[in-house]
PDB file of C-alpha atoms in Angstrom:
ATOM      1  CA  MET A   1     -50.484-140.518 -52.177  1.00 49.00           C
ATOM      2  CA  SER A   2     -51.315-137.485 -50.052  1.00 58.00           C
ATOM      3  CA  ASN A   3     -54.224-137.201 -47.676  1.00 72.00           C
ATOM      4  CA  TYR A   4     -55.800-134.257 -49.481  1.00 78.00           C
ATOM      5  CA  GLN A   5     -59.430-134.968 -48.506  1.00 82.00           C
ATOM      6  CA  GLU A   6     -59.261-133.011 -45.255  1.00 84.00           C
ATOM      7  CA  GLU A   7     -58.469-129.729 -46.983  1.00 88.00           C
ATOM      8  CA  TYR A   8     -59.725-130.485 -50.495  1.00 91.00           C
ATOM      9  CA  PRO A   9     -63.003-132.440 -50.581  1.00 93.00           C
ATOM     10  CA  ALA A  10     -62.713-133.017 -54.334  1.00 94.00           C
ATOM     11  CA  ARG A  11     -59.642-134.626 -55.859  1.00 94.00           C
ATOM     12  CA  TYR A  12     -59.532-132.446 -58.988  1.00 96.00           C
ATOM     13  CA  TYR A  13     -59.592-128.665 -59.249  1.00 97.00           C
ATOM     14  CA  ALA A  14     -59.199-125.822 -61.707  1.00 97.00           C
ATOM     15  CA  SER A  15     -57.763-122.452 -60.708  1.00 97.00           C
ATOM     16  CA  TYR A  16     -58.759-119.097 -62.186  1.00 96.00           C
ATOM     17  CA  ASP A  17     -58.656-115.394 -61.426  1.00 95.00           C
ATOM     18  CA  HIS A  18     -61.655-114.667 -59.213  1.00 92.00           C
ATOM     19  CA  SER A  19     -61.284-110.905 -59.707  1.00 93.00           C
ATOM     20  CA  ALA A  20     -61.438-111.059 -63.531  1.00 93.00           C
ATOM     21  CA  SER A  21     -64.649-110.677 -65.493  1.00 92.00           C
ATOM     22  CA  GLN A  22     -66.034-113.985 -66.669  1.00 93.00           C
ATOM     23  CA  PRO A  23     -65.520-116.019 -68.620  1.00 95.00           C
ATOM     24  CA  THR A  24     -61.936-116.025 -67.422  1.00 95.00           C
ATOM     25  CA  PRO A  25     -59.245-118.516 -68.446  1.00 96.00           C
ATOM     26  CA  VAL A  26     -58.341-121.537 -66.384  1.00 97.00           C
ATOM     27  CA  THR A  27     -54.885-120.827 -64.967  1.00 95.00           C
ATOM     28  CA  GLY A  28     -54.110-124.273 -63.599  1.00 95.00           C
ATOM     29  CA  TRP A  29     -55.309-127.833 -63.164  1.00 96.00           C
ATOM     30  CA  PHE A  30     -54.689-129.719 -59.926  1.00 95.00           C
ATOM     31  CA  ASP A  31     -54.929-133.409 -59.060  1.00 94.00           C
ATOM     32  CA  MET A  32     -54.614-133.052 -55.305  1.00 92.00           C
ATOM     33  CA  GLY A  33     -53.987-136.780 -54.854  1.00 87.00           C
ATOM     34  CA  PHE A  34     -50.782-136.431 -56.861  1.00 88.00           C
ATOM     35  CA  TYR A  35     -48.950-134.143 -54.433  1.00 87.00           C
ATOM     36  CA  ASN A  36     -47.006-135.280 -51.380  1.00 85.00           C
ATOM     37  CA  SER A  37     -47.336-131.835 -49.831  1.00 86.00           C
ATOM     38  CA  LEU A  38     -50.197-129.405 -50.240  1.00 86.00           C
ATOM     39  CA  ASP A  39     -48.223-126.448 -48.886  1.00 87.00           C
ATOM     40  CA  GLY A  40     -48.524-123.378 -51.068  1.00 88.00           C
ATOM     41  CA  PHE A  41     -51.794-124.339 -52.760  1.00 90.00           C
ATOM     42  CA  PRO A  42     -54.691-121.911 -52.608  1.00 91.00           C
ATOM     43  CA  PRO A  43     -57.518-122.962 -50.320  1.00 92.00           C
ATOM     44  CA  ALA A  44     -60.210-125.191 -51.840  1.00 93.00           C
ATOM     45  CA  SER A  45     -62.655-122.279 -51.565  1.00 93.00           C
ATOM     46  CA  GLU A  46     -60.613-120.413 -54.210  1.00 94.00           C
ATOM     47  CA  LEU A  47     -60.606-123.334 -56.661  1.00 96.00           C
ATOM     48  CA  LEU A  48     -63.285-124.853 -58.845  1.00 97.00           C
ATOM     49  CA  PRO A  49     -63.877-128.507 -57.942  1.00 97.00           C
ATOM     50  CA  LEU A  50     -64.078-130.866 -60.927  1.00 97.00           C
ATOM     51  CA  THR A  51     -65.668-134.243 -61.437  1.00 96.00           C
ATOM     52  CA  PRO A  52     -63.464-137.102 -62.686  1.00 96.00           C
ATOM     53  CA  GLU A  53     -65.172-136.721 -66.081  1.00 96.00           C
ATOM     54  CA  GLN A  54     -64.353-132.990 -66.221  1.00 96.00           C
ATOM     55  CA  TRP A  55     -60.771-133.810 -65.253  1.00 97.00           C
ATOM     56  CA  GLU A  56     -60.449-136.382 -68.039  1.00 96.00           C
ATOM     57  CA  ASN A  57     -61.894-133.928 -70.599  1.00 95.00           C
ATOM     58  CA  ARG A  58     -59.757-130.932 -69.615  1.00 96.00           C
ATOM     59  CA  LEU A  59     -57.616-129.257 -72.269  1.00 94.00           C
ATOM     60  CA  PRO A  60     -54.230-127.550 -71.835  1.00 90.00           C
ATOM     61  CA  CYS A  61     -55.730-124.298 -73.153  1.00 89.00           C
ATOM     62  CA  GLY A  62     -58.958-122.876 -74.524  1.00 94.00           C
ATOM     63  CA  GLN A  63     -61.009-123.419 -71.407  1.00 97.00           C
ATOM     64  CA  GLY A  64     -62.354-120.928 -68.932  1.00 96.00           C
ATOM     65  CA  VAL A  65     -64.627-120.577 -65.951  1.00 97.00           C
ATOM     66  CA  GLN A  66     -68.011-118.934 -66.005  1.00 96.00           C
ATOM     67  CA  ASP A  67     -70.635-119.154 -63.275  1.00 95.00           C
ATOM     68  CA  GLY A  68     -68.837-122.067 -61.641  1.00 94.00           C
ATOM     69  CA  LYS A  69     -68.598-124.134 -64.822  1.00 95.00           C
ATOM     70  CA  ILE A  70     -65.827-125.013 -67.262  1.00 96.00           C
ATOM     71  CA  VAL A  71     -66.629-123.401 -70.632  1.00 96.00           C
ATOM     72  CA  PRO A  72     -64.843-122.946 -73.972  1.00 96.00           C
ATOM     73  CA  TYR A  73     -62.684-119.822 -73.786  1.00 96.00           C
ATOM     74  CA  THR A  74     -61.224-117.609 -76.473  1.00 93.00           C
ATOM     75  CA  PRO A  75     -59.167-114.720 -75.120  1.00 89.00           C
ATOM     76  CA  PRO A  76     -60.266-111.271 -76.208  1.00 88.00           C
ATOM     77  CA  PRO A  77     -58.163-109.590 -78.875  1.00 90.00           C
ATOM     78  CA  PRO A  78     -55.457-107.217 -77.702  1.00 94.00           C
ATOM     79  CA  PRO A  79     -56.345-103.532 -77.483  1.00 95.00           C
ATOM     80  CA  LEU A  80     -56.449-101.687 -80.802  1.00 97.00           C
ATOM     81  CA  LYS A  81     -53.294 -99.695 -79.977  1.00 97.00           C
ATOM     82  CA  ALA A  82     -51.320-102.919 -79.444  1.00 96.00           C
ATOM     83  CA  GLN A  83     -52.682-104.364 -82.693  1.00 96.00           C
ATOM     84  CA  ALA A  84     -51.750-101.153 -84.524  1.00 97.00           C
ATOM     85  CA  THR A  85     -48.240-101.186 -83.037  1.00 97.00           C
ATOM     86  CA  SER A  86     -47.663-104.698 -84.318  1.00 97.00           C
ATOM     87  CA  ALA A  87     -49.183-103.929 -87.734  1.00 97.00           C
ATOM     88  CA  LEU A  88     -47.076-100.760 -87.996  1.00 97.00           C
ATOM     89  CA  GLN A  89     -43.861-102.680 -87.374  1.00 97.00           C
ATOM     90  CA  ALA A  90     -44.818-105.222 -90.043  1.00 96.00           C
ATOM     91  CA  ALA A  91     -45.845-102.512 -92.524  1.00 96.00           C
ATOM     92  CA  ARG A  92     -42.594-100.620 -92.078  1.00 96.00           C
ATOM     93  CA  GLN A  93     -40.645-103.816 -92.713  1.00 96.00           C
ATOM     94  CA  ILE A  94     -42.645-104.587 -95.866  1.00 95.00           C
ATOM     95  CA  VAL A  95     -42.172-101.056 -97.208  1.00 95.00           C
ATOM     96  CA  TYR A  96     -38.477-101.001 -96.458  1.00 95.00           C
ATOM     97  CA  ASN A  97     -37.870-104.473 -97.915  1.00 94.00           C
ATOM     98  CA  ASN A  98     -39.791-103.734-101.097  1.00 94.00           C
ATOM     99  CA  TYR A  99     -39.130-100.050-101.715  1.00 94.00           C
ATOM    100  CA  GLY A 100     -36.697 -98.420 -99.297  1.00 92.00           C
ATOM    101  CA  ILE A 101     -33.885-100.906 -99.704  1.00 93.00           C
ATOM    102  CA  ILE A 102     -33.776-100.237-103.456  1.00 93.00           C
ATOM    103  CA  GLY A 103     -34.476 -96.521-103.286  1.00 93.00           C
ATOM    104  CA  GLU A 104     -37.963 -96.709-104.812  1.00 93.00           C
ATOM    105  CA  PRO A 105     -40.704 -94.298-103.685  1.00 94.00           C
ATOM    106  CA  THR A 106     -43.301 -95.736-101.326  1.00 94.00           C
ATOM    107  CA  PRO A 107     -46.706 -96.101-103.032  1.00 95.00           C
ATOM    108  CA  ASP A 108     -49.423 -93.751-101.778  1.00 96.00           C
ATOM    109  CA  ASN A 109     -51.611 -96.591-100.477  1.00 96.00           C
ATOM    110  CA  TRP A 110     -48.778 -97.774 -98.216  1.00 96.00           C
ATOM    111  CA  VAL A 111     -48.090 -94.229 -97.010  1.00 96.00           C
ATOM    112  CA  ALA A 112     -51.781 -93.754 -96.153  1.00 97.00           C
ATOM    113  CA  TYR A 113     -51.895 -97.109 -94.355  1.00 97.00           C
ATOM    114  CA  ILE A 114     -48.803 -96.376 -92.274  1.00 97.00           C
ATOM    115  CA  LYS A 115     -50.095 -92.912 -91.376  1.00 97.00           C
ATOM    116  CA  ALA A 116     -53.437 -94.406 -90.276  1.00 97.00           C
ATOM    117  CA  LEU A 117     -51.630 -96.918 -88.061  1.00 98.00           C
ATOM    118  CA  MET A 118     -49.402 -94.195 -86.626  1.00 97.00           C
ATOM    119  CA  ALA A 119     -52.488 -92.147 -85.727  1.00 98.00           C
ATOM    120  CA  ILE A 120     -53.892 -95.074 -83.737  1.00 97.00           C
ATOM    121  CA  VAL A 121     -50.554 -95.731 -82.031  1.00 97.00           C
ATOM    122  CA  ASN A 122     -49.900 -92.114 -81.076  1.00 97.00           C
ATOM    123  CA  GLY A 123     -53.494 -91.489 -79.969  1.00 96.00           C
ATOM    124  CA  THR A 124     -54.541 -88.867 -82.525  1.00 97.00           C
ATOM    125  CA  ASP A 125     -57.101 -91.321 -83.961  1.00 96.00           C
ATOM    126  CA  THR A 126     -59.522 -91.919 -81.113  1.00 94.00           C
ATOM    127  CA  THR A 127     -62.521 -93.041 -83.175  1.00 96.00           C
ATOM    128  CA  SER A 128     -61.312 -96.144 -85.023  1.00 96.00           C
ATOM    129  CA  LYS A 129     -62.535 -99.449 -83.613  1.00 95.00           C
ATOM    130  CA  THR A 130     -60.638-101.694 -86.059  1.00 96.00           C
ATOM    131  CA  LEU A 131     -57.361-101.535 -87.936  1.00 97.00           C
ATOM    132  CA  PRO A 132     -57.331-100.098 -91.439  1.00 97.00           C
ATOM    133  CA  THR A 133     -57.078-102.656 -94.232  1.00 96.00           C
ATOM    134  CA  ALA A 134     -53.512-103.276 -95.301  1.00 96.00           C
ATOM    135  CA  PRO A 135     -52.625-102.816 -98.960  1.00 96.00           C
ATOM    136  CA  SER A 136     -51.734-105.919-100.925  1.00 91.00           C
ATOM    137  CA  GLU A 137     -48.119-106.870-100.515  1.00 83.00           C
ATOM    138  CA  PRO A 138     -45.955-106.222-103.547  1.00 79.00           C
ATOM    139  CA  THR A 139     -45.143-109.247-105.674  1.00 75.00           C
ATOM    140  CA  ALA A 140     -41.656-109.954-106.884  1.00 62.00           C
TER     141      ALA A 140
END
């Protein structure tokens, strides 16, 4: 067991990005008594000390730091452009698989949906705050 107490007064710590707005996700959990060498660890002043109870109740994900406390954390959604890019790829695949592959015309609602997504992706739609609603997928 290492002699961590000189550099790390607590045994257990959580790491997080101090420069990020809070709440910010926990990026690591450290049991300083576990390590034989403490070389390469951030200083204790850059870590959040935890009680043994907090250590026992930690989760592998879904926890963050806010105002020096461990809190539930849900990451924010990706930017709208990234969401639209993903939705556009999926929509193109659906249209091709259901219409293009058999030479059928694409229904107007799918054309309008794809055009709306393209406008978000290419930046011509600067007012939308959410993705357009996708048409129902065709049934076989």
